[in-house]
Amino acid sequence: MKRKKLNSLIAAVIVSFATSAFSESPHWDHAEQSTWWAIEDTTQTYPPKRFPFAVCGVGQHQSPIDLAAAEVNDTIQINPLEILYDVDHAPVFFNSGHGIQVNTSIEYSGKLKVGEELFPLIQFHFHSPGEHVIGNTTFPAELHYVHIQADGKIAVLAVAINIGDENSAFQTVLDNVPSVSGGKNDNSGLQFDPAALLPPLDHPIKYYTVAGSLTTPPCSEGVQWYFLPTAITISEAQLNQLRGLYVDNYRLPQDVNGRSLLTQ
């Protein structure tokens, strides 16, 4: 399937990572997350379509979660993970209205490989504070790499962010994302390697995985989450710059509902 066709599918699957294609979707914000499920699309009369975010309230595999609340299972064999990112020669720096993100270009070939399955990297974005917690530990920010197959199957690679050394790759993102909601910078002339934001990786890659959902409306389930055990750092000044664009763009932890956190 050509990337343009895949992009059309993405537009239908992930409302929360919208561009102007979603300007007619019902408005939502993080401040009202307890009632996302009740937001109505008044243009629809058929009940399921009238409440497009209902799964945010009734879903049983919602994200994020408290990772410490899930049972860790290391007895089930899981597939090896490979992160096959490379340089994107025309990244699009985008202000989604709910956070800052970088959309990969149509020609981009970077992927996440899980076993024999390949998941193209479509975009990556940031939340502050971090959405997934570990008991009483909350991270200042969190990075999500979003991958979508041609059939709509979604895999998200999550990386925790701590305060420490300045991060030059993150600064490039901060300096090129428009400050206006809906703003898009597709003419930066920059080349960017998403791998520059990853922590040092073990070989084979150590990771944890759990079934979940999108963390923003429509909260669609069937998303497989992959967590790296090592955080990256940004400086306090960089965190303040991030929060100057978006603050508290995170969803609270959801019920685990018996899910297990699988690892090697």
XYZ file of N, CA and C in Angstrom:
792
model
N 0.847 -1.182 0.000
C 0.000 0.000 0.000
C 0.890 1.242 0.000
N 0.613 2.205 -0.867
C 1.424 3.397 -0.933
C 1.217 4.238 0.322
N 2.240 5.038 0.650
C 2.191 5.813 1.890
C 1.031 6.804 1.882
N 0.686 7.372 0.710
C -0.426 8.319 0.667
C -1.722 7.642 1.063
N -1.901 6.409 0.602
C -3.099 5.669 0.966
C -3.090 5.338 2.452
N -1.900 5.020 2.972
C -1.763 4.747 4.394
C -2.095 5.998 5.203
N -1.660 7.148 4.741
C -1.973 8.388 5.462
C -3.469 8.632 5.539
N -4.211 8.267 4.495
C -5.661 8.405 4.516
C -6.272 7.491 5.561
N -5.716 6.288 5.675
C -6.201 5.351 6.687
C -5.926 5.884 8.087
N -4.741 6.458 8.272
C -4.393 7.033 9.569
C -5.385 8.115 9.956
N -5.786 8.918 8.992
C -6.742 9.983 9.277
C -8.051 9.430 9.796
N -8.405 8.240 9.358
C -9.654 7.625 9.808
C -9.501 6.911 11.140
N -8.275 6.523 11.470
C -8.051 5.712 12.665
C -7.738 6.553 13.888
N -6.907 7.586 13.756
C -6.421 8.304 14.931
C -6.853 9.750 14.907
N -8.017 10.016 15.441
C -8.540 11.375 15.509
C -7.653 12.245 16.378
N -7.096 11.675 17.421
C -6.355 12.465 18.402
C -5.053 13.026 17.855
N -4.556 12.493 16.746
C -3.322 13.001 16.181
C -3.646 13.839 14.944
N -4.697 14.661 15.085
C -5.305 15.296 13.943
C -4.483 16.415 13.341
N -4.738 16.613 12.044
C -4.360 17.842 11.368
C -5.683 18.507 11.016
N -5.713 19.341 9.999
C -6.952 20.031 9.651
C -8.039 19.064 9.216
N -7.671 17.830 8.887
C -8.662 16.844 8.463
C -9.694 16.572 9.537
N -9.348 16.882 10.804
C -10.243 16.582 11.905
C -10.875 17.828 12.505
N -10.867 18.932 11.775
C -11.342 20.186 12.336
C -12.820 20.135 12.703
N -13.588 19.183 12.140
C -15.013 19.098 12.434
C -15.324 18.086 13.529
N -14.305 17.436 14.101
C -14.538 16.494 15.178
C -14.959 17.244 16.431
N -15.689 16.585 17.334
C -16.091 17.255 18.567
C -14.879 17.757 19.349
N -15.021 18.934 19.919
C -13.925 19.508 20.698
C -13.729 18.737 21.987
N -12.476 18.598 22.403
C -12.157 18.003 23.696
C -10.880 18.633 24.211
N -10.673 18.556 25.514
C -9.394 18.951 26.089
C -9.112 18.103 27.314
N -7.892 18.156 27.791
C -7.490 17.292 28.896
C -8.166 17.654 30.213
N -8.622 18.877 30.334
C -9.259 19.302 31.579
C -10.585 18.591 31.822
N -11.199 18.080 30.763
C -12.523 17.452 30.901
C -12.458 15.947 30.654
N -11.310 15.332 30.904
C -11.126 13.924 30.537
C -12.082 12.980 31.244
N -12.586 13.353 32.410
C -13.513 12.464 33.114
C -14.838 12.319 32.373
N -15.113 13.221 31.446
C -16.375 13.157 30.696
C -16.154 13.056 29.192
N -14.966 12.636 28.770
C -14.735 12.439 27.328
C -15.790 11.518 26.738
N -16.142 10.472 27.490
C -17.087 9.465 26.993
C -18.446 10.067 26.641
N -18.793 11.198 27.260
C -20.114 11.783 27.085
C -20.152 12.898 26.042
N -19.005 13.251 25.456
C -18.987 14.305 24.449
C -19.785 13.870 23.229
N -20.689 14.728 22.792
C -21.583 14.380 21.677
C -21.130 14.991 20.363
N -21.361 14.239 19.300
C -21.242 14.758 17.943
C -22.667 15.064 17.496
N -23.048 16.299 17.610
C -24.440 16.683 17.366
C -24.837 16.604 15.896
N -23.874 16.322 15.015
C -24.214 16.159 13.602
C -24.736 14.758 13.316
N -24.624 13.861 14.308
C -25.030 12.469 14.139
C -26.318 12.196 14.919
N -27.162 11.336 14.368
C -28.395 10.958 15.059
C -28.368 9.517 15.545
N -27.537 8.677 14.913
C -27.445 7.272 15.304
C -26.630 7.190 16.596
N -27.167 6.592 17.674
C -26.543 6.671 18.999
C -25.054 6.372 19.070
N -24.546 5.256 18.500
C -23.101 5.013 18.636
C -22.255 6.123 18.017
N -22.684 6.624 16.873
C -21.922 7.677 16.217
C -22.087 9.022 16.932
N -23.179 9.175 17.649
C -23.431 10.424 18.354
C -22.479 10.591 19.538
N -21.956 9.474 20.027
C -21.000 9.517 21.137
C -19.694 8.857 20.681
N -18.901 9.592 19.869
C -17.726 8.980 19.221
C -16.610 8.597 20.192
N -16.646 9.142 21.420
C -15.579 8.862 22.374
C -16.062 7.970 23.509
N -17.147 7.246 23.309
C -17.756 6.459 24.393
C -16.790 5.450 24.989
N -15.893 4.883 24.173
C -14.977 3.859 24.683
C -14.045 4.431 25.745
N -13.875 5.761 25.782
C -13.062 6.382 26.834
C -13.628 6.053 28.213
N -14.946 5.805 28.274
C -15.586 5.500 29.540
C -15.875 4.033 29.766
N -16.140 3.296 28.688
C -16.557 1.892 28.849
C -15.467 0.896 28.488
N -14.375 1.351 27.897
C -13.305 0.440 27.509
C -12.661 -0.233 28.709
N -12.233 -1.463 28.522
C -11.611 -2.242 29.593
C -10.095 -2.350 29.461
N -9.550 -1.893 28.340
C -8.098 -1.924 28.121
C -7.629 -0.516 27.779
N -7.876 0.410 28.687
C -7.548 1.806 28.444
C -6.133 2.141 28.907
N -5.566 3.151 28.274
C -4.227 3.645 28.611
C -4.312 5.135 28.941
N -3.371 5.612 29.760
C -2.211 4.945 30.349
C -2.610 4.149 31.591
N -1.618 3.482 32.198
C -1.852 2.755 33.445
C -0.693 2.999 34.404
N -0.905 2.599 35.652
C 0.177 2.511 36.614
C 0.867 1.178 36.351
N 2.069 1.229 35.838
C 2.769 0.000 35.453
C 3.044 -0.896 36.663
N 3.138 -0.295 37.840
C 3.375 -1.084 39.045
C 2.137 -1.856 39.475
N 0.965 -1.465 38.958
C -0.284 -2.147 39.323
C -0.547 -3.372 38.465
N 0.210 -3.531 37.385
C 0.036 -4.691 36.501
C 0.979 -5.805 36.926
N 0.500 -7.031 36.854
C 1.345 -8.179 37.170
C 2.398 -8.345 36.081
N 3.661 -8.456 36.476
C 4.743 -8.657 35.514
C 4.878 -10.152 35.233
N 4.800 -10.510 33.957
C 4.879 -11.911 33.543
C 6.081 -12.085 32.621
N 7.077 -12.824 33.102
C 8.260 -13.071 32.275
C 8.369 -14.535 31.857
N 7.247 -15.251 31.935
C 7.244 -16.673 31.583
C 6.739 -16.929 30.178
N 6.116 -15.926 29.567
C 5.595 -16.069 28.206
C 6.631 -15.538 27.226
N 6.951 -16.327 26.224
C 7.935 -15.886 25.237
C 7.373 -14.743 24.412
N 8.109 -13.654 24.326
C 7.677 -12.515 23.517
C 8.669 -12.294 22.383
N 8.205 -11.622 21.360
C 9.013 -11.422 20.163
C 10.153 -10.437 20.415
N 11.274 -10.626 19.738
C 12.339 -9.621 19.819
C 11.882 -8.312 19.200
N 12.411 -7.217 19.732
C 12.055 -5.878 19.281
C 13.260 -5.234 18.614
N 13.040 -4.664 17.437
C 14.080 -3.907 16.747
C 13.542 -2.537 16.392
N 14.338 -1.516 16.639
C 13.954 -0.137 16.320
C 14.760 0.281 15.100
N 14.098 0.342 13.970
C 14.772 0.560 12.682
C 14.473 1.958 12.165
N 14.873 2.963 12.934
C 14.681 4.345 12.503
C 15.893 4.812 11.703
N 15.660 5.764 10.810
C 16.748 6.391 10.086
C 16.426 7.868 9.912
N 17.234 8.558 9.167
C 17.070 10.003 9.013
C 15.874 10.312 8.125
N 15.024 11.219 8.612
C 13.906 11.718 7.815
C 14.371 13.021 7.170
N 14.305 13.082 5.845
C 14.816 14.240 5.118
C 13.810 15.378 5.005
N 12.561 15.142 5.437
C 11.564 16.210 5.367
C 10.523 16.062 6.482
N 10.943 16.080 7.753
C 9.984 15.954 8.851
C 9.070 17.161 8.918
N 7.884 16.943 9.464
C 6.908 18.029 9.618
C 6.727 18.277 11.114
N 7.098 19.457 11.555
C 6.940 19.837 12.953
C 5.536 20.417 13.122
N 4.771 19.830 14.034
C 3.331 20.078 14.061
C 2.845 20.369 15.477
N 2.014 21.393 15.605
C 1.332 21.689 16.856
C -0.094 21.185 16.707
N -0.419 20.072 17.359
C -1.696 19.405 17.127
C -2.879 20.076 17.815
N -2.602 21.026 18.693
C -3.662 21.598 19.502
C -3.790 20.900 20.845
N -3.109 19.745 20.969
C -3.093 19.002 22.236
C -1.671 18.659 22.669
N -0.686 19.019 21.852
C 0.693 18.716 22.170
C 1.583 19.011 20.984
N 2.883 18.829 21.158
C 3.812 19.032 20.052
C 4.228 17.668 19.503
N 4.324 17.587 18.196
C 4.672 16.322 17.571
C 5.443 16.557 16.287
N 6.074 15.497 15.838
C 6.786 15.513 14.561
C 6.193 14.412 13.704
N 5.644 14.779 12.557
C 5.102 13.812 11.606
C 6.203 13.427 10.622
N 6.327 12.154 10.355
C 7.326 11.731 9.378
C 6.830 12.013 7.969
N 7.765 12.162 7.056
C 7.419 12.491 5.673
C 6.877 11.266 4.935
N 6.264 11.506 3.810
C 5.657 10.434 3.021
C 6.696 9.390 2.611
N 7.919 9.836 2.360
C 8.963 8.915 1.890
C 9.691 8.213 3.031
N 9.378 8.527 4.249
C 10.155 8.000 5.380
C 9.995 6.495 5.501
N 11.106 5.805 5.829
C 11.085 4.342 5.855
C 11.327 3.747 7.241
N 11.435 4.593 8.286
C 11.698 4.081 9.619
C 10.564 3.218 10.153
N 10.932 2.163 10.905
C 9.931 1.187 11.356
C 10.282 0.660 12.736
N 9.272 0.090 13.377
C 9.454 -0.743 14.550
C 9.213 -2.175 14.098
N 10.131 -3.073 14.433
C 9.980 -4.474 14.051
C 9.738 -5.293 15.303
N 8.608 -6.002 15.324
C 8.247 -6.861 16.447
C 8.139 -8.281 15.897
N 9.097 -9.125 16.241
C 9.138 -10.429 15.593
C 9.358 -10.217 14.110
N 8.412 -10.691 13.310
C 8.489 -10.500 11.860
C 7.564 -9.396 11.369
N 6.856 -8.748 12.274
C 5.928 -7.677 11.895
C 6.646 -6.336 11.835
N 6.323 -5.556 10.814
C 6.887 -4.226 10.651
C 5.796 -3.176 10.847
N 6.099 -2.163 11.652
C 5.167 -1.076 11.917
C 5.819 0.245 11.505
N 5.350 0.890 10.432
C 5.942 2.160 9.999
C 5.761 3.254 11.062
N 6.823 4.032 11.288
C 6.743 5.173 12.202
C 6.035 6.320 11.492
N 4.935 6.754 12.074
C 4.116 7.810 11.471
C 4.403 9.165 12.112
N 4.553 9.173 13.436
C 4.822 10.415 14.136
C 5.293 10.119 15.546
N 5.846 11.136 16.201
C 6.132 11.036 17.626
C 5.753 12.358 18.286
N 5.353 12.268 19.562
C 4.849 13.443 20.269
C 5.161 13.335 21.754
N 4.844 14.410 22.488
C 5.254 14.520 23.883
C 4.079 14.886 24.786
N 4.106 14.328 26.005
C 3.150 14.675 27.049
C 3.930 15.177 28.265
N 3.357 16.148 28.973
C 3.974 16.619 30.205
C 2.895 16.974 31.217
N 2.934 16.326 32.417
C 3.875 15.287 32.816
C 3.635 13.988 32.058
N 4.472 12.978 32.336
C 4.317 11.693 31.670
C 2.998 11.041 32.025
N 2.480 10.233 31.109
C 1.168 9.617 31.317
C 1.256 8.309 32.105
N 2.183 7.452 31.788
C 2.340 6.212 32.541
C 3.126 6.500 33.819
N 2.692 5.916 34.907
C 3.365 6.096 36.185
C 3.819 4.735 36.691
N 4.721 4.752 37.659
C 5.178 3.523 38.315
C 4.995 3.737 39.815
N 3.871 3.281 40.338
C 3.560 3.529 41.737
C 3.444 5.019 41.992
N 4.264 5.538 42.899
C 4.248 6.970 43.220
C 5.174 7.790 42.327
N 5.815 7.128 41.376
C 6.760 7.827 40.500
C 6.056 8.346 39.253
N 6.099 9.656 39.081
C 5.580 10.309 37.880
C 6.742 10.992 37.178
N 6.829 10.821 35.879
C 7.924 11.422 35.127
C 7.531 12.815 34.629
N 8.500 13.722 34.509
C 8.194 15.082 34.053
C 7.583 15.136 32.655
N 7.942 14.172 31.825
C 7.414 14.147 30.458
C 7.533 12.725 29.913
N 6.904 12.504 28.770
C 6.915 11.180 28.148
C 6.860 11.351 26.636
N 7.624 10.524 25.953
C 7.708 10.532 24.489
C 7.010 9.298 23.945
N 6.141 9.500 22.961
C 5.440 8.389 22.317
C 5.779 8.352 20.833
N 6.335 7.230 20.378
C 6.534 6.979 18.949
C 5.336 6.164 18.463
N 4.609 6.680 17.493
C 3.378 6.044 17.014
C 3.618 5.362 15.669
N 3.313 4.075 15.618
C 3.522 3.271 14.411
C 2.189 2.669 13.986
N 1.907 2.692 12.693
C 0.638 2.153 12.190
C 0.878 1.327 10.932
N 0.377 0.092 10.962
C 0.446 -0.754 9.781
C -0.635 -0.363 8.775
N -0.523 -0.881 7.566
C -1.486 -0.575 6.506
C -2.900 -1.010 6.862
N -3.041 -2.047 7.712
C -4.374 -2.507 8.100
C -4.911 -1.769 9.322
N -4.171 -0.765 9.809
C -4.626 0.031 10.938
C -4.126 -0.431 12.290
N -3.363 -1.509 12.353
C -2.833 -2.006 13.620
C -1.796 -1.027 14.161
N -1.905 -0.702 15.453
C -1.102 0.362 16.049
C -0.154 -0.190 17.112
N 1.074 0.278 17.092
C 2.058 -0.005 18.132
C 2.669 1.317 18.570
N 2.739 1.534 19.887
C 3.329 2.764 20.418
C 4.521 2.410 21.297
N 5.642 3.031 21.009
C 6.856 2.874 21.812
C 6.946 4.074 22.741
N 6.974 3.823 24.056
C 6.975 4.901 25.044
C 8.338 5.005 25.713
N 8.781 6.253 25.894
C 10.062 6.528 26.541
C 9.825 7.570 27.626
N 10.195 7.243 28.857
C 10.075 8.190 29.965
C 11.143 9.269 29.839
N 10.812 10.472 30.333
C 11.732 11.606 30.273
C 11.957 12.149 31.677
N 13.216 12.237 32.077
C 13.614 12.811 33.364
C 14.345 14.129 33.161
N 14.531 14.863 34.238
C 15.312 16.091 34.201
C 16.777 15.751 34.437
N 17.640 16.314 33.605
C 19.077 16.056 33.707
C 19.809 16.881 32.674
N 20.661 16.220 31.886
C 21.422 16.919 30.854
C 20.510 17.440 29.756
N 20.920 18.547 29.174
C 20.186 19.101 28.030
C 20.226 18.099 26.882
N 19.141 18.082 26.096
C 18.993 17.139 24.997
C 18.939 17.933 23.691
N 19.986 17.829 22.891
C 20.072 18.644 21.676
C 19.023 18.253 20.644
N 18.702 16.971 20.546
C 17.681 16.535 19.586
C 16.319 17.087 19.988
N 16.016 17.045 21.278
C 14.747 17.599 21.759
C 14.695 19.098 21.514
N 15.828 19.783 21.668
C 15.848 21.223 21.428
C 15.509 21.539 19.975
N 15.969 20.679 19.065
C 15.620 20.879 17.651
C 14.113 20.839 17.454
N 13.440 19.906 18.120
C 11.979 19.821 18.036
C 11.353 21.089 18.608
N 11.777 21.481 19.808
C 11.207 22.664 20.459
C 11.352 23.912 19.592
N 12.503 24.040 18.955
C 12.790 25.250 18.186
C 12.046 25.314 16.860
N 11.478 24.205 16.428
C 10.859 24.181 15.102
C 9.359 23.916 15.097
N 8.784 23.577 16.257
C 7.333 23.385 16.329
C 6.652 24.746 16.450
N 5.651 25.029 15.618
C 4.928 26.304 15.732
C 4.263 26.442 17.100
N 4.146 27.668 17.570
C 3.524 27.918 18.871
C 2.009 28.016 18.777
N 1.485 28.082 17.567
C 0.046 28.237 17.353
C -0.614 26.881 17.138
N -1.735 26.645 17.816
C -2.476 25.399 17.652
C -2.835 25.175 16.189
N -2.527 23.986 15.695
C -2.784 23.663 14.293
C -1.658 24.076 13.368
N -0.649 24.755 13.905
C 0.466 25.205 13.078
C 1.322 24.051 12.599
N 1.822 24.185 11.387
C 2.612 23.113 10.764
C 3.834 23.713 10.088
N 4.995 23.201 10.433
C 6.248 23.645 9.830
C 6.788 22.510 8.977
N 6.447 22.543 7.699
C 6.898 21.493 6.778
C 7.967 22.004 5.826
N 8.555 23.150 6.165
C 9.558 23.772 5.309
C 10.807 24.135 6.088
N 11.125 23.352 7.114
C 12.269 23.701 7.960
C 13.599 23.505 7.252
N 13.622 22.600 6.269
C 14.879 22.283 5.597
C 15.779 21.387 6.423
N 15.284 20.939 7.580
C 16.083 20.109 8.471
C 15.951 18.626 8.133
N 16.984 17.867 8.454
C 16.914 16.421 8.478
C 16.928 15.996 9.941
N 16.135 14.970 10.281
C 16.034 14.590 11.687
C 15.936 13.077 11.800
N 16.729 12.518 12.705
C 16.687 11.090 12.970
C 15.945 10.865 14.282
N 14.734 10.274 14.245
C 13.986 10.029 15.486
C 14.760 9.212 16.511
N 15.722 8.403 16.047
C 16.526 7.599 16.964
C 17.392 8.461 17.879
N 17.587 9.724 17.505
C 18.406 10.617 18.325
C 17.768 10.883 19.684
N 16.479 10.580 19.819
C 15.763 10.794 21.077
C 15.690 9.532 21.934
N 16.200 8.426 21.435
C 16.141 7.175 22.183
C 17.231 7.112 23.247
N 16.982 6.386 24.339
C 18.047 6.134 25.310
C 19.006 5.085 24.761
N 20.145 4.859 25.420
C 21.019 3.744 25.019
C 20.235 2.431 25.089
N 20.433 1.578 24.106
C 19.660 0.334 24.014
C 20.529 -0.886 24.253
N 19.961 -1.853 24.979
C 20.618 -3.149 25.109
C 20.388 -3.951 23.827
N 21.195 -4.959 23.625
C 21.010 -5.863 22.484
C 21.081 -7.291 22.973
N 19.983 -8.053 22.954
C 18.680 -7.637 22.434
C 18.032 -6.568 23.312
N 17.075 -5.847 22.711
C 16.435 -4.733 23.415
C 15.552 -5.264 24.534
N 15.775 -4.764 25.727
C 14.920 -5.071 26.865
C 13.690 -4.180 26.789
N 12.505 -4.761 26.972
C 11.290 -3.958 26.941
C 10.179 -4.641 27.719
N 9.142 -3.850 27.988
C 7.907 -4.340 28.598
C 6.771 -4.013 27.636
N 5.718 -4.827 27.629
C 4.619 -4.587 26.706
C 3.280 -4.931 27.345
N 2.258 -4.189 26.963
C 0.910 -4.416 27.483
C -0.098 -3.932 26.440
N -1.257 -4.569 26.405
C -2.333 -4.140 25.514
C -3.003 -2.908 26.098
N -3.349 -1.954 25.237
C -3.962 -0.731 25.734
C -4.740 0.007 24.668
N -4.717 1.324 24.766
C -5.536 2.174 23.891
C -4.782 3.454 23.564
N -5.363 4.263 22.706
C -4.914 5.644 22.566
C -5.182 6.354 23.888
N -4.353 7.310 24.263
C -4.548 8.010 25.529
C -5.329 9.307 25.364
N -5.813 9.569 24.171
C -6.659 10.726 23.892
C -7.854 10.268 23.071
N -8.956 11.035 23.063
C -10.112 10.641 22.249
C -9.705 10.356 20.818
N -10.224 9.256 20.233
C -11.366 8.455 20.678
C -11.043 7.308 21.629
N -9.804 7.248 22.187
C -9.413 6.214 23.157
C -9.546 4.811 22.578
N -9.349 4.671 21.287
C -9.504 3.376 20.612
C -8.588 2.332 21.222
N -9.118 1.128 21.453
C -8.342 0.033 22.007
C -7.712 -0.792 20.883
N -6.956 -1.818 21.257
C -6.235 -2.599 20.261
C -4.859 -2.040 19.977
N -4.383 -1.119 20.833
C -3.042 -0.551 20.695
C -2.081 -1.367 21.554
N -0.970 -1.790 20.982
C 0.035 -2.507 21.765
C 1.128 -1.524 22.167
N 1.345 -1.442 23.478
C 2.333 -0.519 24.032
C 3.637 -1.250 24.326
N 4.759 -0.573 24.039
C 6.096 -1.088 24.310
C 6.846 -0.027 25.117
N 7.405 -0.423 26.254
C 8.077 0.504 27.154
C 9.559 0.155 27.261
N 10.410 1.157 27.061
C 11.830 0.967 27.285
C 12.128 1.233 28.761
N 13.016 0.453 29.383
C 13.254 0.585 30.819
C 14.145 1.760 31.210
N 14.763 2.411 30.229
C 15.682 3.519 30.507
C 15.083 4.829 30.020
N 15.149 5.853 30.873
C 14.625 7.167 30.512
C 15.678 7.980 29.765
N 15.224 8.982 29.035
C 16.118 9.991 28.479
C 16.025 11.229 29.366
N 16.908 12.186 29.145
C 16.867 13.410 29.938
C 16.698 14.634 29.049
N 16.079 15.639 29.640
C 16.053 16.988 29.094
C 16.387 17.918 30.261
N 16.760 19.140 29.966
C 17.103 20.071 31.037
C 15.846 20.702 31.620
N 15.987 21.294 32.790
C 14.872 22.012 33.409
C 14.365 23.121 32.496
N 15.296 23.816 31.840
C 14.909 24.887 30.918
C 14.107 24.339 29.745
N 14.501 23.173 29.248
C 13.770 22.569 28.137
C 12.374 22.129 28.579
N 12.260 21.587 29.791
C 10.941 21.226 30.295
C 10.056 22.463 30.388
N 10.610 23.557 30.863
C 9.830 24.798 30.963
C 9.410 25.286 29.584
N 10.290 25.119 28.592
C 9.941 25.521 27.232
C 8.821 24.642 26.690
N 8.893 23.335 26.971
C 7.826 22.422 26.563
C 6.509 22.815 27.217
N 6.555 23.068 28.524
C 5.336 23.394 29.254
C 4.829 24.793 28.927
N 5.687 25.601 28.313
C 5.221 26.889 27.818
C 4.304 26.737 26.611
N 4.438 25.602 25.918
C 3.556 25.306 24.790
C 2.332 24.520 25.255
N 2.543 23.481 26.065
C 1.440 22.658 26.584
C 1.779 22.204 27.993
N 0.868 22.412 28.893
C 1.047 21.968 30.265
C -0.124 21.061 30.637
N 0.166 19.974 31.327
C -0.850 19.024 31.779
C -1.635 18.405 30.624
N -0.944 18.126 29.524
C -1.600 17.437 28.402
C -1.397 15.925 28.574
N -1.919 15.423 29.687
C -1.767 14.007 29.998
C -3.093 13.445 30.472
N -3.265 12.138 30.298
C -4.444 11.442 30.820
C -4.061 10.730 32.107
N -4.973 10.720 33.047
C -4.743 10.034 34.309
C -4.692 8.523 34.094
N -3.980 7.784 34.971
C -3.917 6.321 34.838
C -5.297 5.682 34.907
N -5.497 4.671 34.087
C -6.762 3.955 33.989
C -6.664 2.599 34.689
N -7.804 1.976 34.930
C -7.816 0.674 35.599
C -7.041 -0.363 34.783
N -6.251 -1.164 35.469
C -5.497 -2.217 34.796
C -6.405 -3.329 34.320
N -7.455 -3.648 35.106
C -8.437 -4.666 34.731
C -7.792 -6.015 34.395
N -6.852 -6.438 35.243
C -6.293 -7.775 35.102
C -5.234 -7.937 34.036
N -4.830 -6.876 33.390
C -3.800 -6.999 32.353
C -2.425 -7.316 32.952
N -1.628 -8.020 32.178
C -0.270 -8.339 32.596
C 0.728 -7.545 31.765
N 1.817 -7.210 32.390
C 2.924 -6.530 31.727
C 3.941 -7.618 31.360
N 4.078 -7.868 30.069
C 4.972 -8.925 29.613
C 6.373 -8.390 29.400
N 7.355 -9.228 29.688
C 8.733 -8.840 29.460
C 9.555 -10.089 29.142
N 10.802 -9.866 28.754
C 11.673 -10.976 28.389
C 12.214 -11.667 29.624
